[in-house]
Amino acid sequence: MKVCVFGAGNMGARIAEVFLNGGHDVKLFDIKQDFLDRGVSIIDGDLSFLVSKGKLTEADKAERMSRLSSSIDRKDAKDAEFVMEVILERMDLKKDLLQELDGICPPNTIFASNTSGLSITEMAACVPHRADKFIGCHFFNPAQIMKLVEVVCAIQTSNETFQFAYDLMVSLGKTAVAVNEGPGFVVNRMLIPMMNEAIGIYADGIASPSDIDIAMQNGTSMKTGPLHTADLVGHDVNLAIMENLYHETGDTKYRPHPLLRKMVRAGWLGVKTGKGFFDYDGPFGKEIIKEKE
């Protein structure tokens, strides 16, 4: 199948990698060649790592990379069978992209968004002639490792589109869960308030970030604690999800903590900037735990 992935950032590149690993032809898109080059480099690096661990041969890597191409020209999506939107979490940008692609892609092309919380129904409504072929496929970071994909139906999504997307995610080796659109879907509706509460505990001076995470890892069997998870997701993304949940529900339990807003304003976005609730020795470096306060 010919898959077009729009957005060559960390998430988009890894989602493209998942489709490559699933045997599909993938074209990666972004607005600048530099962004595309970095996305391709991420994929190449991941596959090289698998080769170094003996989980992939050089021939396997070469074959997968041969099925990857990239472009800054959206018109090159004219033969797409499946479109994955993985651009910034801004509804206006997503709508602009989708409406342009609606005039480029064949009528039978299925459109999917990786949004972590924006309305799938609102996106589908901006392409009314194929609204029944619009769906959410929310991967989790890092997409090439995390098993879960939330398959999110808009009110307009047809049963056929849902089943196609659900079966596709399963064929990629993912664990798919069926979700009817609601603010935050399933995981973020529960996870984001927990992250927000952890931020509040730290801001109140009750415990350090490392002790908060250690407590949750050992007290609730979390694989990673809420603050390291928040660093991994990215605080700009966390803030956008919280604001959307608060706006959609009006429930104060979703109101972002002021410290989160302050960190986003400072550019302390977590792993991707090297600083969040923990410090990192590079964009994807080893976590350096702070001393107990």
PDB file of C-alpha atoms in Angstrom:
ATOM      1  CA  MET A   1       0.000   0.000   0.000  1.00  0.00           C
ATOM      2  CA  LYS A   2       1.146   3.536  -0.733  1.00  0.00           C
ATOM      3  CA  VAL A   3       1.225   5.492   2.526  1.00  0.00           C
ATOM      4  CA  CYS A   4       1.899   9.228   2.778  1.00  0.00           C
ATOM      5  CA  VAL A   5       2.989  10.561   6.175  1.00  0.00           C
ATOM      6  CA  PHE A   6       2.799  14.313   6.663  1.00  0.00           C
ATOM      7  CA  GLY A   7       5.168  15.601   9.332  1.00  0.00           C
ATOM      8  CA  ALA A   8       8.763  14.374   9.554  1.00  0.00           C
ATOM      9  CA  GLY A   9       9.340  15.164  13.216  1.00  0.00           C
ATOM     10  CA  ASN A  10      10.126  12.523  15.819  1.00  0.00           C
ATOM     11  CA  MET A  11       6.586  11.139  15.813  1.00  0.00           C
ATOM     12  CA  GLY A  12       6.019  11.340  12.070  1.00  0.00           C
ATOM     13  CA  ALA A  13       9.349   9.713  11.257  1.00  0.00           C
ATOM     14  CA  ARG A  14       8.705   6.846  13.681  1.00  0.00           C
ATOM     15  CA  ILE A  15       5.181   6.305  12.323  1.00  0.00           C
ATOM     16  CA  ALA A  16       6.656   6.189   8.807  1.00  0.00           C
ATOM     17  CA  GLU A  17       9.123   3.617  10.150  1.00  0.00           C
ATOM     18  CA  VAL A  18       6.264   1.493  11.482  1.00  0.00           C
ATOM     19  CA  PHE A  19       4.647   1.411   8.033  1.00  0.00           C
ATOM     20  CA  LEU A  20       7.995   0.553   6.415  1.00  0.00           C
ATOM     21  CA  ASN A  21       8.428  -2.308   8.874  1.00  0.00           C
ATOM     22  CA  GLY A  22       4.929  -3.427   7.893  1.00  0.00           C
ATOM     23  CA  GLY A  23       5.948  -3.780   4.260  1.00  0.00           C
ATOM     24  CA  HIS A  24       4.355  -0.625   2.852  1.00  0.00           C
ATOM     25  CA  ASP A  25       5.725   1.996   0.470  1.00  0.00           C
ATOM     26  CA  VAL A  26       6.063   5.268   2.374  1.00  0.00           C
ATOM     27  CA  LYS A  27       6.493   8.846   1.245  1.00  0.00           C
ATOM     28  CA  LEU A  28       7.418  11.289   4.006  1.00  0.00           C
ATOM     29  CA  PHE A  29       6.392  14.943   3.673  1.00  0.00           C
ATOM     30  CA  ASP A  30       7.306  18.173   5.423  1.00  0.00           C
ATOM     31  CA  ILE A  31       7.577  21.868   4.606  1.00  0.00           C
ATOM     32  CA  LYS A  32      11.395  22.053   4.563  1.00  0.00           C
ATOM     33  CA  GLN A  33      14.065  19.745   3.171  1.00  0.00           C
ATOM     34  CA  ASP A  34      16.021  20.037   6.427  1.00  0.00           C
ATOM     35  CA  PHE A  35      13.056  18.597   8.311  1.00  0.00           C
ATOM     36  CA  LEU A  36      12.799  15.726   5.850  1.00  0.00           C
ATOM     37  CA  ASP A  37      16.516  14.991   6.048  1.00  0.00           C
ATOM     38  CA  ARG A  38      16.312  14.791   9.831  1.00  0.00           C
ATOM     39  CA  GLY A  39      13.258  12.503   9.642  1.00  0.00           C
ATOM     40  CA  VAL A  40      14.969  10.129   7.223  1.00  0.00           C
ATOM     41  CA  SER A  41      18.056  10.179   9.460  1.00  0.00           C
ATOM     42  CA  ILE A  42      15.936   9.143  12.447  1.00  0.00           C
ATOM     43  CA  ILE A  43      14.550   6.159  10.538  1.00  0.00           C
ATOM     44  CA  ASP A  44      17.984   5.193   9.240  1.00  0.00           C
ATOM     45  CA  GLY A  45      19.403   5.404  12.750  1.00  0.00           C
ATOM     46  CA  ASP A  46      16.669   3.236  14.236  1.00  0.00           C
ATOM     47  CA  LEU A  47      17.130   0.549  11.593  1.00  0.00           C
ATOM     48  CA  SER A  48      20.916   0.666  11.997  1.00  0.00           C
ATOM     49  CA  PHE A  49      20.437   0.110  15.721  1.00  0.00           C
ATOM     50  CA  LEU A  50      18.361  -3.009  14.984  1.00  0.00           C
ATOM     51  CA  VAL A  51      21.119  -4.241  12.676  1.00  0.00           C
ATOM     52  CA  SER A  52      23.706  -3.697  15.419  1.00  0.00           C
ATOM     53  CA  LYS A  53      21.570  -5.785  17.796  1.00  0.00           C
ATOM     54  CA  GLY A  54      21.220  -8.593  15.275  1.00  0.00           C
ATOM     55  CA  LYS A  55      17.464  -8.062  14.945  1.00  0.00           C
ATOM     56  CA  LEU A  56      17.737  -6.960  11.325  1.00  0.00           C
ATOM     57  CA  THR A  57      20.174  -7.696   8.503  1.00  0.00           C
ATOM     58  CA  GLU A  58      21.820  -5.040   6.373  1.00  0.00           C
ATOM     59  CA  ALA A  59      19.838  -6.399   3.428  1.00  0.00           C
ATOM     60  CA  ASP A  60      16.594  -6.022   5.385  1.00  0.00           C
ATOM     61  CA  LYS A  61      17.479  -2.441   6.258  1.00  0.00           C
ATOM     62  CA  ALA A  62      18.360  -1.614   2.648  1.00  0.00           C
ATOM     63  CA  GLU A  63      15.099  -3.103   1.408  1.00  0.00           C
ATOM     64  CA  ARG A  64      13.063  -1.036   3.874  1.00  0.00           C
ATOM     65  CA  MET A  65      14.923   2.165   3.105  1.00  0.00           C
ATOM     66  CA  SER A  66      14.355   1.522  -0.620  1.00  0.00           C
ATOM     67  CA  ARG A  67      10.617   1.796   0.000  1.00  0.00           C
ATOM     68  CA  LEU A  68      11.030   5.219   1.648  1.00  0.00           C
ATOM     69  CA  SER A  69      10.918   8.469  -0.306  1.00  0.00           C
ATOM     70  CA  SER A  70      10.354  12.075   0.734  1.00  0.00           C
ATOM     71  CA  SER A  71       9.005  15.304  -0.688  1.00  0.00           C
ATOM     72  CA  ILE A  72       8.176  18.905   0.167  1.00  0.00           C
ATOM     73  CA  ASP A  73       5.592  19.003  -2.655  1.00  0.00           C
ATOM     74  CA  ARG A  74       2.161  17.911  -1.437  1.00  0.00           C
ATOM     75  CA  LYS A  75       1.110  17.156  -5.005  1.00  0.00           C
ATOM     76  CA  ASP A  76       3.327  14.070  -4.773  1.00  0.00           C
ATOM     77  CA  ALA A  77       0.568  12.531  -2.629  1.00  0.00           C
ATOM     78  CA  LYS A  78      -1.632  12.170  -5.708  1.00  0.00           C
ATOM     79  CA  ASP A  79      -1.431   8.360  -5.622  1.00  0.00           C
ATOM     80  CA  ALA A  80      -1.744   7.920  -1.842  1.00  0.00           C
ATOM     81  CA  GLU A  81      -3.952   5.101  -0.603  1.00  0.00           C
ATOM     82  CA  PHE A  82      -3.602   6.019   3.076  1.00  0.00           C
ATOM     83  CA  VAL A  83      -2.657   9.428   4.489  1.00  0.00           C
ATOM     84  CA  MET A  84      -1.294   9.888   8.016  1.00  0.00           C
ATOM     85  CA  GLU A  85      -1.362  13.468   9.318  1.00  0.00           C
ATOM     86  CA  VAL A  86       1.303  13.996  12.004  1.00  0.00           C
ATOM     87  CA  ILE A  87       1.854  17.757  11.953  1.00  0.00           C
ATOM     88  CA  LEU A  88       1.686  20.321  14.768  1.00  0.00           C
ATOM     89  CA  GLU A  89      -1.254  20.133  17.176  1.00  0.00           C
ATOM     90  CA  ARG A  90      -3.000  23.156  15.686  1.00  0.00           C
ATOM     91  CA  MET A  91      -6.435  22.705  14.205  1.00  0.00           C
ATOM     92  CA  ASP A  92      -5.977  25.524  11.679  1.00  0.00           C
ATOM     93  CA  LEU A  93      -2.817  23.941  10.242  1.00  0.00           C
ATOM     94  CA  LYS A  94      -4.390  20.508  10.134  1.00  0.00           C
ATOM     95  CA  LYS A  95      -7.464  21.793   8.308  1.00  0.00           C
ATOM     96  CA  ASP A  96      -5.351  23.659   5.765  1.00  0.00           C
ATOM     97  CA  LEU A  97      -3.375  20.492   5.031  1.00  0.00           C
ATOM     98  CA  LEU A  98      -6.410  18.226   4.836  1.00  0.00           C
ATOM     99  CA  GLN A  99      -8.354  20.550   2.561  1.00  0.00           C
ATOM    100  CA  GLU A 100      -5.394  20.815   0.192  1.00  0.00           C
ATOM    101  CA  LEU A 101      -4.915  17.044   0.166  1.00  0.00           C
ATOM    102  CA  ASP A 102      -8.633  16.569  -0.470  1.00  0.00           C
ATOM    103  CA  GLY A 103      -8.079  18.156  -3.875  1.00  0.00           C
ATOM    104  CA  ILE A 104      -4.950  16.097  -4.585  1.00  0.00           C
ATOM    105  CA  CYS A 105      -5.644  12.553  -3.398  1.00  0.00           C
ATOM    106  CA  PRO A 106      -7.967  10.049  -5.106  1.00  0.00           C
ATOM    107  CA  PRO A 107     -11.561   9.870  -3.785  1.00  0.00           C
ATOM    108  CA  ASN A 108     -10.952   6.478  -2.147  1.00  0.00           C
ATOM    109  CA  THR A 109      -7.918   7.615  -0.118  1.00  0.00           C
ATOM    110  CA  ILE A 110      -8.435   7.230   3.622  1.00  0.00           C
ATOM    111  CA  PHE A 111      -7.276  10.155   5.767  1.00  0.00           C
ATOM    112  CA  ALA A 112      -6.053   9.530   9.312  1.00  0.00           C
ATOM    113  CA  SER A 113      -4.841  11.922  11.990  1.00  0.00           C
ATOM    114  CA  ASN A 114      -2.415  11.176  14.789  1.00  0.00           C
ATOM    115  CA  THR A 115      -3.803  13.982  16.933  1.00  0.00           C
ATOM    116  CA  SER A 116      -3.564  13.282  20.644  1.00  0.00           C
ATOM    117  CA  GLY A 117      -6.742  15.131  21.534  1.00  0.00           C
ATOM    118  CA  LEU A 118      -8.136  17.486  18.889  1.00  0.00           C
ATOM    119  CA  SER A 119     -11.568  16.732  17.459  1.00  0.00           C
ATOM    120  CA  ILE A 120     -11.555  14.069  14.751  1.00  0.00           C
ATOM    121  CA  THR A 121     -15.137  15.082  13.933  1.00  0.00           C
ATOM    122  CA  GLU A 122     -14.110  18.693  13.297  1.00  0.00           C
ATOM    123  CA  MET A 123     -11.298  17.575  11.014  1.00  0.00           C
ATOM    124  CA  ALA A 124     -13.599  15.229   9.106  1.00  0.00           C
ATOM    125  CA  ALA A 125     -16.071  18.068   8.603  1.00  0.00           C
ATOM    126  CA  CYS A 126     -13.441  20.126   6.756  1.00  0.00           C
ATOM    127  CA  VAL A 127     -13.326  17.464   4.006  1.00  0.00           C
ATOM    128  CA  PRO A 128     -17.070  16.807   3.654  1.00  0.00           C
ATOM    129  CA  HIS A 129     -16.822  14.736   0.461  1.00  0.00           C
ATOM    130  CA  ARG A 130     -14.683  12.129   2.246  1.00  0.00           C
ATOM    131  CA  ALA A 131     -15.715  12.675   5.865  1.00  0.00           C
ATOM    132  CA  ASP A 132     -16.769   9.026   6.042  1.00  0.00           C
ATOM    133  CA  LYS A 133     -13.183   8.089   5.142  1.00  0.00           C
ATOM    134  CA  PHE A 134     -11.642  10.092   7.987  1.00  0.00           C
ATOM    135  CA  ILE A 135     -10.398   8.488  11.209  1.00  0.00           C
ATOM    136  CA  GLY A 136      -7.980   8.993  14.079  1.00  0.00           C
ATOM    137  CA  CYS A 137      -4.991   6.669  14.516  1.00  0.00           C
ATOM    138  CA  HIS A 138      -3.290   7.888  17.667  1.00  0.00           C
ATOM    139  CA  PHE A 139       0.138   6.298  18.078  1.00  0.00           C
ATOM    140  CA  PHE A 140       2.155   6.623  21.273  1.00  0.00           C
ATOM    141  CA  ASN A 141       5.734   7.811  21.659  1.00  0.00           C
ATOM    142  CA  PRO A 142       8.076   6.208  20.637  1.00  0.00           C
ATOM    143  CA  ALA A 143       5.809   4.886  17.893  1.00  0.00           C
ATOM    144  CA  GLN A 144       8.187   2.172  16.673  1.00  0.00           C
ATOM    145  CA  ILE A 145       8.226   0.622  20.151  1.00  0.00           C
ATOM    146  CA  MET A 146       4.915   1.403  21.858  1.00  0.00           C
ATOM    147  CA  LYS A 147       2.242  -1.148  20.989  1.00  0.00           C
ATOM    148  CA  LEU A 148      -0.931   0.856  21.512  1.00  0.00           C
ATOM    149  CA  VAL A 149      -2.859   2.720  18.821  1.00  0.00           C
ATOM    150  CA  GLU A 150      -6.183   4.361  19.621  1.00  0.00           C
ATOM    151  CA  VAL A 151      -8.402   4.034  16.524  1.00  0.00           C
ATOM    152  CA  VAL A 152     -10.766   6.973  16.964  1.00  0.00           C
ATOM    153  CA  CYS A 153     -14.041   7.319  15.069  1.00  0.00           C
ATOM    154  CA  ALA A 154     -15.497  10.690  14.172  1.00  0.00           C
ATOM    155  CA  ILE A 155     -19.276  10.856  14.107  1.00  0.00           C
ATOM    156  CA  GLN A 156     -18.994  10.707  10.288  1.00  0.00           C
ATOM    157  CA  THR A 157     -16.589   7.727  10.090  1.00  0.00           C
ATOM    158  CA  SER A 158     -18.054   4.754   8.252  1.00  0.00           C
ATOM    159  CA  ASN A 159     -17.912   1.243   9.644  1.00  0.00           C
ATOM    160  CA  GLU A 160     -15.839   0.236   6.620  1.00  0.00           C
ATOM    161  CA  THR A 161     -13.239   2.929   7.294  1.00  0.00           C
ATOM    162  CA  PHE A 162     -13.005   1.992  10.956  1.00  0.00           C
ATOM    163  CA  GLN A 163     -12.556  -1.700  10.184  1.00  0.00           C
ATOM    164  CA  PHE A 164      -9.922  -0.979   7.540  1.00  0.00           C
ATOM    165  CA  ALA A 165      -7.916   1.250   9.899  1.00  0.00           C
ATOM    166  CA  TYR A 166      -8.299  -1.144  12.834  1.00  0.00           C
ATOM    167  CA  ASP A 167      -7.145  -4.138  10.784  1.00  0.00           C
ATOM    168  CA  LEU A 168      -4.277  -2.078   9.333  1.00  0.00           C
ATOM    169  CA  MET A 169      -2.983  -1.175  12.795  1.00  0.00           C
ATOM    170  CA  VAL A 170      -3.152  -4.813  13.876  1.00  0.00           C
ATOM    171  CA  SER A 171      -1.268  -5.841  10.720  1.00  0.00           C
ATOM    172  CA  LEU A 172       1.503  -3.426  11.773  1.00  0.00           C
ATOM    173  CA  GLY A 173       1.935  -5.366  15.010  1.00  0.00           C
ATOM    174  CA  LYS A 174       0.039  -2.842  17.104  1.00  0.00           C
ATOM    175  CA  THR A 175      -2.569  -3.364  19.788  1.00  0.00           C
ATOM    176  CA  ALA A 176      -5.555  -1.398  18.539  1.00  0.00           C
ATOM    177  CA  VAL A 177      -8.397  -0.155  20.734  1.00  0.00           C
ATOM    178  CA  ALA A 178     -11.684   1.166  19.348  1.00  0.00           C
ATOM    179  CA  VAL A 179     -12.595   4.660  20.559  1.00  0.00           C
ATOM    180  CA  ASN A 180     -15.562   6.899  19.858  1.00  0.00           C
ATOM    181  CA  GLU A 181     -14.313  10.461  19.819  1.00  0.00           C
ATOM    182  CA  GLY A 182     -14.339  12.266  23.149  1.00  0.00           C
ATOM    183  CA  PRO A 183     -11.970  14.846  24.649  1.00  0.00           C
ATOM    184  CA  GLY A 184      -8.573  13.231  25.266  1.00  0.00           C
ATOM    185  CA  PHE A 185      -9.790   9.877  23.905  1.00  0.00           C
ATOM    186  CA  VAL A 186      -8.961   7.150  26.487  1.00  0.00           C
ATOM    187  CA  VAL A 187      -5.329   7.288  27.586  1.00  0.00           C
ATOM    188  CA  ASN A 188      -4.810  11.056  27.731  1.00  0.00           C
ATOM    189  CA  ARG A 189      -8.113  11.627  29.473  1.00  0.00           C
ATOM    190  CA  MET A 190      -6.674   9.662  32.394  1.00  0.00           C
ATOM    191  CA  LEU A 191      -2.938  10.272  31.972  1.00  0.00           C
ATOM    192  CA  ILE A 192      -2.930  14.059  31.524  1.00  0.00           C
ATOM    193  CA  PRO A 193      -4.697  14.851  34.843  1.00  0.00           C
ATOM    194  CA  MET A 194      -2.220  12.532  36.604  1.00  0.00           C
ATOM    195  CA  MET A 195       0.722  14.404  35.036  1.00  0.00           C
ATOM    196  CA  ASN A 196      -0.889  17.711  36.043  1.00  0.00           C
ATOM    197  CA  GLU A 197      -1.299  16.514  39.637  1.00  0.00           C
ATOM    198  CA  ALA A 198       2.348  15.377  39.726  1.00  0.00           C
ATOM    199  CA  ILE A 199       3.393  18.848  38.548  1.00  0.00           C
ATOM    200  CA  GLY A 200       1.332  20.345  41.365  1.00  0.00           C
ATOM    201  CA  ILE A 201       2.926  18.049  43.958  1.00  0.00           C
ATOM    202  CA  TYR A 202       6.374  19.180  42.809  1.00  0.00           C
ATOM    203  CA  ALA A 203       5.334  22.858  42.694  1.00  0.00           C
ATOM    204  CA  ASP A 204       4.002  22.610  46.262  1.00  0.00           C
ATOM    205  CA  GLY A 205       7.389  21.349  47.464  1.00  0.00           C
ATOM    206  CA  ILE A 206       5.999  18.008  48.620  1.00  0.00           C
ATOM    207  CA  ALA A 207       8.535  15.850  46.742  1.00  0.00           C
ATOM    208  CA  SER A 208      11.266  16.127  44.105  1.00  0.00           C
ATOM    209  CA  PRO A 209      10.595  15.019  40.499  1.00  0.00           C
ATOM    210  CA  SER A 210      12.689  11.874  40.965  1.00  0.00           C
ATOM    211  CA  ASP A 211      10.929  10.915  44.204  1.00  0.00           C
ATOM    212  CA  ILE A 212       7.494  11.520  42.648  1.00  0.00           C
ATOM    213  CA  ASP A 213       8.385   9.203  39.770  1.00  0.00           C
ATOM    214  CA  ILE A 214       9.996   6.588  42.034  1.00  0.00           C
ATOM    215  CA  ALA A 215       6.875   6.601  44.223  1.00  0.00           C
ATOM    216  CA  MET A 216       4.570   5.998  41.270  1.00  0.00           C
ATOM    217  CA  GLN A 217       6.849   3.412  39.678  1.00  0.00           C
ATOM    218  CA  ASN A 218       7.112   1.383  42.869  1.00  0.00           C
ATOM    219  CA  GLY A 219       3.682   2.139  44.311  1.00  0.00           C
ATOM    220  CA  THR A 220       1.575   1.637  41.180  1.00  0.00           C
ATOM    221  CA  SER A 221       3.893  -0.387  38.906  1.00  0.00           C
ATOM    222  CA  MET A 222       4.204   2.407  36.343  1.00  0.00           C
ATOM    223  CA  LYS A 223       7.031   1.623  33.923  1.00  0.00           C
ATOM    224  CA  THR A 224       8.095   5.278  33.929  1.00  0.00           C
ATOM    225  CA  GLY A 225       6.883   7.909  36.351  1.00  0.00           C
ATOM    226  CA  PRO A 226       4.439  10.694  35.423  1.00  0.00           C
ATOM    227  CA  LEU A 227       7.032  13.475  35.204  1.00  0.00           C
ATOM    228  CA  HIS A 228       9.499  11.558  33.029  1.00  0.00           C
ATOM    229  CA  THR A 229       6.549  10.509  30.867  1.00  0.00           C
ATOM    230  CA  ALA A 230       5.540  14.170  30.608  1.00  0.00           C
ATOM    231  CA  ASP A 231       9.115  15.051  29.590  1.00  0.00           C
ATOM    232  CA  LEU A 232       9.013  12.348  26.923  1.00  0.00           C
ATOM    233  CA  VAL A 233       5.688  13.493  25.455  1.00  0.00           C
ATOM    234  CA  GLY A 234       6.768  17.149  25.397  1.00  0.00           C
ATOM    235  CA  HIS A 235       5.308  19.900  27.549  1.00  0.00           C
ATOM    236  CA  ASP A 236       4.036  21.901  24.588  1.00  0.00           C
ATOM    237  CA  VAL A 237       1.975  18.851  23.637  1.00  0.00           C
ATOM    238  CA  ASN A 238       0.900  18.263  27.250  1.00  0.00           C
ATOM    239  CA  LEU A 239      -0.239  21.867  27.556  1.00  0.00           C
ATOM    240  CA  ALA A 240      -2.174  21.723  24.277  1.00  0.00           C
ATOM    241  CA  ILE A 241      -3.968  18.550  25.380  1.00  0.00           C
ATOM    242  CA  MET A 242      -4.784  19.976  28.812  1.00  0.00           C
ATOM    243  CA  GLU A 243      -6.121  23.203  27.335  1.00  0.00           C
ATOM    244  CA  ASN A 244      -8.269  21.255  24.897  1.00  0.00           C
ATOM    245  CA  LEU A 245      -9.642  19.026  27.671  1.00  0.00           C
ATOM    246  CA  TYR A 246     -10.384  22.063  29.836  1.00  0.00           C
ATOM    247  CA  HIS A 247     -12.016  23.919  26.939  1.00  0.00           C
ATOM    248  CA  GLU A 248     -14.113  20.943  25.843  1.00  0.00           C
ATOM    249  CA  THR A 249     -15.314  19.834  29.286  1.00  0.00           C
ATOM    250  CA  GLY A 250     -15.132  22.958  31.448  1.00  0.00           C
ATOM    251  CA  ASP A 251     -13.938  20.673  34.268  1.00  0.00           C
ATOM    252  CA  THR A 252     -11.296  22.335  36.468  1.00  0.00           C
ATOM    253  CA  LYS A 253      -9.491  19.021  36.979  1.00  0.00           C
ATOM    254  CA  TYR A 254      -8.134  19.549  33.458  1.00  0.00           C
ATOM    255  CA  ARG A 255      -6.918  23.115  34.077  1.00  0.00           C
ATOM    256  CA  PRO A 256      -3.146  23.269  33.329  1.00  0.00           C
ATOM    257  CA  HIS A 257      -0.916  24.003  36.311  1.00  0.00           C
ATOM    258  CA  PRO A 258       0.796  27.429  36.078  1.00  0.00           C
ATOM    259  CA  LEU A 259       4.219  25.761  36.356  1.00  0.00           C
ATOM    260  CA  LEU A 260       3.543  23.855  33.135  1.00  0.00           C
ATOM    261  CA  ARG A 261       2.722  27.105  31.331  1.00  0.00           C
ATOM    262  CA  LYS A 262       5.900  28.678  32.709  1.00  0.00           C
ATOM    263  CA  MET A 263       8.062  25.780  31.517  1.00  0.00           C
ATOM    264  CA  VAL A 264       6.584  25.952  28.009  1.00  0.00           C
ATOM    265  CA  ARG A 265       7.257  29.703  27.899  1.00  0.00           C
ATOM    266  CA  ALA A 266      10.863  29.018  28.930  1.00  0.00           C
ATOM    267  CA  GLY A 267      11.251  26.415  26.182  1.00  0.00           C
ATOM    268  CA  TRP A 268      11.786  23.645  28.739  1.00  0.00           C
ATOM    269  CA  LEU A 269       9.767  21.114  26.770  1.00  0.00           C
ATOM    270  CA  GLY A 270      11.369  17.922  28.074  1.00  0.00           C
ATOM    271  CA  VAL A 271      13.411  15.323  26.221  1.00  0.00           C
ATOM    272  CA  LYS A 272      13.248  17.071  22.852  1.00  0.00           C
ATOM    273  CA  THR A 273      14.887  20.247  24.194  1.00  0.00           C
ATOM    274  CA  GLY A 274      17.155  18.559  26.749  1.00  0.00           C
ATOM    275  CA  LYS A 275      15.460  20.075  29.795  1.00  0.00           C
ATOM    276  CA  GLY A 276      12.161  19.489  31.529  1.00  0.00           C
ATOM    277  CA  PHE A 277      11.535  18.127  35.004  1.00  0.00           C
ATOM    278  CA  PHE A 278      14.809  16.302  34.454  1.00  0.00           C
ATOM    279  CA  ASP A 279      17.942  17.238  32.514  1.00  0.00           C
ATOM    280  CA  TYR A 280      19.090  15.250  29.495  1.00  0.00           C
ATOM    281  CA  ASP A 281      22.469  15.026  27.790  1.00  0.00           C
ATOM    282  CA  GLY A 282      20.890  15.508  24.357  1.00  0.00           C
ATOM    283  CA  PRO A 283      17.525  15.371  22.617  1.00  0.00           C
ATOM    284  CA  PHE A 284      17.275  11.630  23.310  1.00  0.00           C
ATOM    285  CA  GLY A 285      20.018  11.291  25.879  1.00  0.00           C
ATOM    286  CA  LYS A 286      20.199   9.530  29.198  1.00  0.00           C
ATOM    287  CA  GLU A 287      18.096  10.941  31.963  1.00  0.00           C
ATOM    288  CA  ILE A 288      20.153  12.672  34.672  1.00  0.00           C
ATOM    289  CA  ILE A 289      18.209  12.373  37.921  1.00  0.00           C
ATOM    290  CA  LYS A 290      18.298  15.469  40.090  1.00  0.00           C
ATOM    291  CA  GLU A 291      19.494  15.203  43.664  1.00  0.00           C
ATOM    292  CA  LYS A 292      16.820  14.919  46.312  1.00  0.00           C
ATOM    293  CA  GLU A 293      15.763  18.353  47.470  1.00  0.00           C
TER     294      GLU A 293
END
